[in-house]
């Protein structure tokens, strides 16, 4: 954790409702990332995507368009998918963050969604893949999949892929959902 | 792309937020950040102060009493969309919200943020203009209620004063038996609409149209009520002929400009089709008085 945004600011205090923080001030935040407790001190203008990548070294979260369109930076915040490029690090104080690094088991066993993406050729260059994995994981764990492929493509429309043409991604989503359902 | 430098405050109460809002000449509100963060990154906004409302719990409420669905400004879009009490009283809210971006954006984006941002292609402002909704603004000097018809002034411009915060958005419920529909056209699923239209339709004892309401987004600098088409529908027999005529009246009532997404002619043509379509759907859902 050798961040350039000041995990070394040991004197930083948690946010105070009456204080105005300048861009060089640091605010202490406390959150859970992939099940582990994280304490850090962040500038109020630091994006969550940059915090994850730069401060925590979790470079699996990719930064594509940086304005919310491409979905490569998708993570889960308290169980809901969100764009980390449109979220400030201070905003996730107290929250549970799940990133692509949190999908596989600690022993390296892939998450069913990751396995399905590999088996169904749901990726090629891999740039969009972390965002897709997070979006699809939320979908198969929490939502009802559309019966038609058109409907499923609409459910996946928040993420862009420029390689696969989405065929493999649609197939991987169905396979992962079937595997998760069969395990009850 | 990184956000510019600004002063950041995260008040824990509404009173605290209003105090900061009154003290700062140039503040913006960080609600869901789904429009603000891109505008900061692109330097379309370069404010002195960012007021983060995430800790103001009193603004994240949904209350469905007394003929109004009153939604606190910080309520997440996904929360209102999934609220069953709101759906039972006004199913048009859910149908309309499904067109806003993608679920992942709606799980962070707030009701107040969408309304205060006032993108003319946005769905919620259009819905409020359609339903004659009300917006409540508060400053440290007091509170006022603004009808939706007076709230949206221009592209990204509302009647809110710099020291005011939008605190509540009120959606009227539908009448018993009232039909409803919202549709829009966008090039890709989840994009901002090239054009969109909403309708409600109330029938009288004889099955004729007692009241039609129509509004559109994406076709002007604000959401618009399509009054000429509404008036032509009053007393008419619901059906293809009346609905097609309403679409033509709507098309002729708006003046829009060519832009990168579509020509003005195409947009107006699209609008006439959308109006016909939402009226047809609303009629199929309308029931006579009980
Ligand atoms: C890829 C993408 C696609 C999108 N597509 C659509 C779409 O199809 N339709 C659509 O409607 N929207 C769309 N949006 C925008 C989205 O709905 C935003 O969530 C919404 O417009 C802003 O809500 P927010 O809570 O994120 O507000 P923020 O981004 O935090 O704030 C937006 C603006 O509103 C002001 N503001 C916020 N709350 C208040 C308040 N309580 N009082 C006073 N001012 C306030 C802020 O100062 C700021 O200027 C899209 C966004 C993205 C990233």
PDB file of C-alpha atoms in Angstrom, chain A residues 2-127:
ATOM      1  CA  UNK A   2       2.383   2.698  -1.181  1.00  0.00           C
ATOM      2  CA  UNK A   3      -0.253   5.189  -2.263  1.00  0.00           C
ATOM      3  CA  UNK A   4       0.555   8.678  -3.344  1.00  0.00           C
ATOM      4  CA  UNK A   5      -2.536  10.013  -1.658  1.00  0.00           C
ATOM      5  CA  UNK A   6      -1.273   9.706   1.827  1.00  0.00           C
ATOM      6  CA  UNK A   7      -1.904   6.455   3.593  1.00  0.00           C
ATOM      7  CA  UNK A   8       1.084   7.903   5.474  1.00  0.00           C
ATOM      8  CA  UNK A   9      -1.005  10.790   6.834  1.00  0.00           C
ATOM      9  CA  UNK A  10      -1.307   9.111  10.197  1.00  0.00           C
ATOM     10  CA  UNK A  11      -2.779  12.210  11.809  1.00  0.00           C
ATOM     11  CA  UNK A  12      -5.854  12.276   9.553  1.00  0.00           C
ATOM     12  CA  UNK A  13      -9.180  12.267  11.382  1.00  0.00           C
ATOM     13  CA  UNK A  14     -12.541  10.833  10.275  1.00  0.00           C
ATOM     14  CA  UNK A  15     -14.794  13.253   8.411  1.00  0.00           C
ATOM     15  CA  UNK A  16     -16.281  16.014  10.523  1.00  0.00           C
ATOM     16  CA  UNK A  17     -19.555  17.571   9.372  1.00  0.00           C
ATOM     17  CA  UNK A  18     -18.519  21.156  10.124  1.00  0.00           C
ATOM     18  CA  UNK A  19     -15.043  21.102   8.586  1.00  0.00           C
ATOM     19  CA  UNK A  20     -14.219  22.326   5.100  1.00  0.00           C
ATOM     20  CA  UNK A  21     -11.454  20.245   3.641  1.00  0.00           C
ATOM     21  CA  UNK A  22      -9.091  21.586   1.027  1.00  0.00           C
ATOM     22  CA  UNK A  23      -7.678  19.399  -1.761  1.00  0.00           C
ATOM     23  CA  UNK A  24      -4.470  18.856   0.217  1.00  0.00           C
ATOM     24  CA  UNK A  25      -6.249  17.823   3.410  1.00  0.00           C
ATOM     25  CA  UNK A  26      -6.651  14.154   4.207  1.00  0.00           C
ATOM     26  CA  UNK A  27      -9.761  12.504   5.614  1.00  0.00           C
ATOM     27  CA  UNK A  28      -9.523   9.187   7.438  1.00  0.00           C
ATOM     28  CA  UNK A  29     -11.811   6.525   6.005  1.00  0.00           C
ATOM     29  CA  UNK A  30     -12.479   3.040   7.253  1.00  0.00           C
ATOM     30  CA  UNK A  31     -13.978   0.433   4.979  1.00  0.00           C
ATOM     31  CA  UNK A  32     -13.956  -3.244   4.087  1.00  0.00           C
ATOM     32  CA  UNK A  33     -12.389  -4.291   0.809  1.00  0.00           C
ATOM     33  CA  UNK A  34     -12.965  -7.917  -0.215  1.00  0.00           C
ATOM     34  CA  UNK A  35     -13.621  -8.812   3.398  1.00  0.00           C
ATOM     35  CA  UNK A  36     -10.535  -7.116   4.806  1.00  0.00           C
ATOM     36  CA  UNK A  37     -10.676  -4.018   6.931  1.00  0.00           C
ATOM     37  CA  UNK A  38      -8.889  -1.046   5.379  1.00  0.00           C
ATOM     38  CA  UNK A  39      -8.021   2.264   7.054  1.00  0.00           C
ATOM     39  CA  UNK A  40      -6.732   5.040   4.852  1.00  0.00           C
ATOM     40  CA  UNK A  41      -6.365   8.795   4.597  1.00  0.00           C
ATOM     41  CA  UNK A  42      -7.640  10.284   1.361  1.00  0.00           C
ATOM     42  CA  UNK A  43      -7.932  13.612  -0.403  1.00  0.00           C
ATOM     43  CA  UNK A  44     -11.572  14.665  -0.936  1.00  0.00           C
ATOM     44  CA  UNK A  45     -10.945  14.745  -4.705  1.00  0.00           C
ATOM     45  CA  UNK A  46      -9.575  11.209  -4.958  1.00  0.00           C
ATOM     46  CA  UNK A  47     -11.728   8.889  -7.052  1.00  0.00           C
ATOM     47  CA  UNK A  48     -12.510   5.426  -5.720  1.00  0.00           C
ATOM     48  CA  UNK A  49     -11.065   3.863  -8.885  1.00  0.00           C
ATOM     49  CA  UNK A  50      -7.736   5.635  -8.290  1.00  0.00           C
ATOM     50  CA  UNK A  51      -7.820   4.779  -4.589  1.00  0.00           C
ATOM     51  CA  UNK A  52      -8.285   1.074  -5.329  1.00  0.00           C
ATOM     52  CA  UNK A  53      -5.614   1.004  -8.000  1.00  0.00           C
ATOM     53  CA  UNK A  54      -3.090   3.518  -6.701  1.00  0.00           C
ATOM     54  CA  UNK A  55      -3.378   3.278  -2.938  1.00  0.00           C
ATOM     55  CA  UNK A  56      -4.427  -0.325  -2.452  1.00  0.00           C
ATOM     56  CA  UNK A  57      -2.672  -1.781  -5.492  1.00  0.00           C
ATOM     57  CA  UNK A  58      -5.872  -3.490  -6.610  1.00  0.00           C
ATOM     58  CA  UNK A  59      -5.266  -2.918 -10.296  1.00  0.00           C
ATOM     59  CA  UNK A  60      -7.853  -5.478 -11.390  1.00  0.00           C
ATOM     60  CA  UNK A  61     -10.383  -2.635 -11.438  1.00  0.00           C
ATOM     61  CA  UNK A  62      -9.807  -1.050 -14.846  1.00  0.00           C
ATOM     62  CA  UNK A  63     -10.301   2.576 -15.761  1.00  0.00           C
ATOM     63  CA  UNK A  64     -11.652   3.058 -19.264  1.00  0.00           C
ATOM     64  CA  UNK A  65     -13.763   6.068 -20.207  1.00  0.00           C
ATOM     65  CA  UNK A  66     -13.699   7.782 -16.779  1.00  0.00           C
ATOM     66  CA  UNK A  67     -17.201   9.140 -17.200  1.00  0.00           C
ATOM     67  CA  UNK A  68     -19.437   6.227 -16.424  1.00  0.00           C
ATOM     68  CA  UNK A  69     -20.149   4.893 -19.899  1.00  0.00           C
ATOM     69  CA  UNK A  70     -17.884   1.863 -20.400  1.00  0.00           C
ATOM     70  CA  UNK A  71     -18.328  -0.010 -17.107  1.00  0.00           C
ATOM     71  CA  UNK A  72     -14.740  -1.343 -16.880  1.00  0.00           C
ATOM     72  CA  UNK A  73     -14.402   0.137 -13.362  1.00  0.00           C
ATOM     73  CA  UNK A  74     -17.528  -1.528 -11.930  1.00  0.00           C
ATOM     74  CA  UNK A  75     -17.231  -2.693  -8.300  1.00  0.00           C
ATOM     75  CA  UNK A  76     -19.822  -3.589  -5.643  1.00  0.00           C
ATOM     76  CA  UNK A  77     -20.624  -1.110  -2.870  1.00  0.00           C
ATOM     77  CA  UNK A  78     -22.610  -2.694  -0.044  1.00  0.00           C
ATOM     78  CA  UNK A  79     -23.663  -5.396  -2.486  1.00  0.00           C
ATOM     79  CA  UNK A  80     -24.768  -3.069  -5.275  1.00  0.00           C
ATOM     80  CA  UNK A  81     -22.807  -2.584  -8.503  1.00  0.00           C
ATOM     81  CA  UNK A  82     -21.403   0.916  -8.958  1.00  0.00           C
ATOM     82  CA  UNK A  83     -18.976   2.831 -11.140  1.00  0.00           C
ATOM     83  CA  UNK A  84     -15.812   3.384  -9.116  1.00  0.00           C
ATOM     84  CA  UNK A  85     -14.805   6.155 -11.548  1.00  0.00           C
ATOM     85  CA  UNK A  86     -17.918   8.154 -10.586  1.00  0.00           C
ATOM     86  CA  UNK A  87     -17.491   7.660  -6.846  1.00  0.00           C
ATOM     87  CA  UNK A  88     -15.185   9.579  -4.538  1.00  0.00           C
ATOM     88  CA  UNK A  89     -13.118   7.497  -2.143  1.00  0.00           C
ATOM     89  CA  UNK A  90     -14.504   9.508   0.813  1.00  0.00           C
ATOM     90  CA  UNK A  91     -18.014   8.454  -0.171  1.00  0.00           C
ATOM     91  CA  UNK A  92     -17.344   4.784   0.598  1.00  0.00           C
ATOM     92  CA  UNK A  93     -16.336   5.451   4.207  1.00  0.00           C
ATOM     93  CA  UNK A  94     -17.981   2.699   6.271  1.00  0.00           C
ATOM     94  CA  UNK A  95     -18.994   0.640   3.237  1.00  0.00           C
ATOM     95  CA  UNK A  96     -18.197  -2.842   2.024  1.00  0.00           C
ATOM     96  CA  UNK A  97     -16.358  -2.774  -1.279  1.00  0.00           C
ATOM     97  CA  UNK A  98     -15.967  -5.869  -3.450  1.00  0.00           C
ATOM     98  CA  UNK A  99     -13.616  -5.817  -6.407  1.00  0.00           C
ATOM     99  CA  UNK A 100     -12.677  -8.383  -9.038  1.00  0.00           C
ATOM    100  CA  UNK A 101      -9.843  -9.527  -6.766  1.00  0.00           C
ATOM    101  CA  UNK A 102     -12.518 -10.633  -4.280  1.00  0.00           C
ATOM    102  CA  UNK A 103     -14.281 -13.055  -6.627  1.00  0.00           C
ATOM    103  CA  UNK A 104     -11.963 -16.078  -6.541  1.00  0.00           C
ATOM    104  CA  UNK A 105     -11.492 -18.145  -3.385  1.00  0.00           C
ATOM    105  CA  UNK A 106      -8.328 -17.425  -1.368  1.00  0.00           C
ATOM    106  CA  UNK A 107      -6.835 -20.684  -2.732  1.00  0.00           C
ATOM    107  CA  UNK A 108      -7.289 -19.415  -6.283  1.00  0.00           C
ATOM    108  CA  UNK A 109     -10.409 -21.415  -7.151  1.00  0.00           C
ATOM    109  CA  UNK A 110     -12.259 -19.285  -9.664  1.00  0.00           C
ATOM    110  CA  UNK A 111     -15.716 -17.902  -9.014  1.00  0.00           C
ATOM    111  CA  UNK A 112     -18.356 -19.637 -11.206  1.00  0.00           C
ATOM    112  CA  UNK A 113     -18.679 -16.436 -13.240  1.00  0.00           C
ATOM    113  CA  UNK A 114     -14.935 -16.288 -13.890  1.00  0.00           C
ATOM    114  CA  UNK A 115     -14.898 -19.955 -14.862  1.00  0.00           C
ATOM    115  CA  UNK A 116     -17.842 -19.486 -17.208  1.00  0.00           C
ATOM    116  CA  UNK A 117     -16.159 -16.524 -18.901  1.00  0.00           C
ATOM    117  CA  UNK A 118     -13.096 -18.671 -19.545  1.00  0.00           C
ATOM    118  CA  UNK A 119     -15.055 -21.670 -20.768  1.00  0.00           C
ATOM    119  CA  UNK A 120     -17.403 -19.681 -23.019  1.00  0.00           C
ATOM    120  CA  UNK A 121     -14.775 -17.310 -24.465  1.00  0.00           C
ATOM    121  CA  UNK A 122     -16.361 -14.348 -22.724  1.00  0.00           C
ATOM    122  CA  UNK A 123     -13.184 -12.342 -23.107  1.00  0.00           C
ATOM    123  CA  UNK A 124     -10.485 -11.579 -25.597  1.00  0.00           C
ATOM    124  CA  UNK A 125      -8.213  -8.638 -24.769  1.00  0.00           C
ATOM    125  CA  UNK A 126      -9.498  -8.589 -21.189  1.00  0.00           C
ATOM    126  CA  UNK A 127      -9.773  -4.863 -20.660  1.00  0.00           C
TER     127      UNK A 127
END
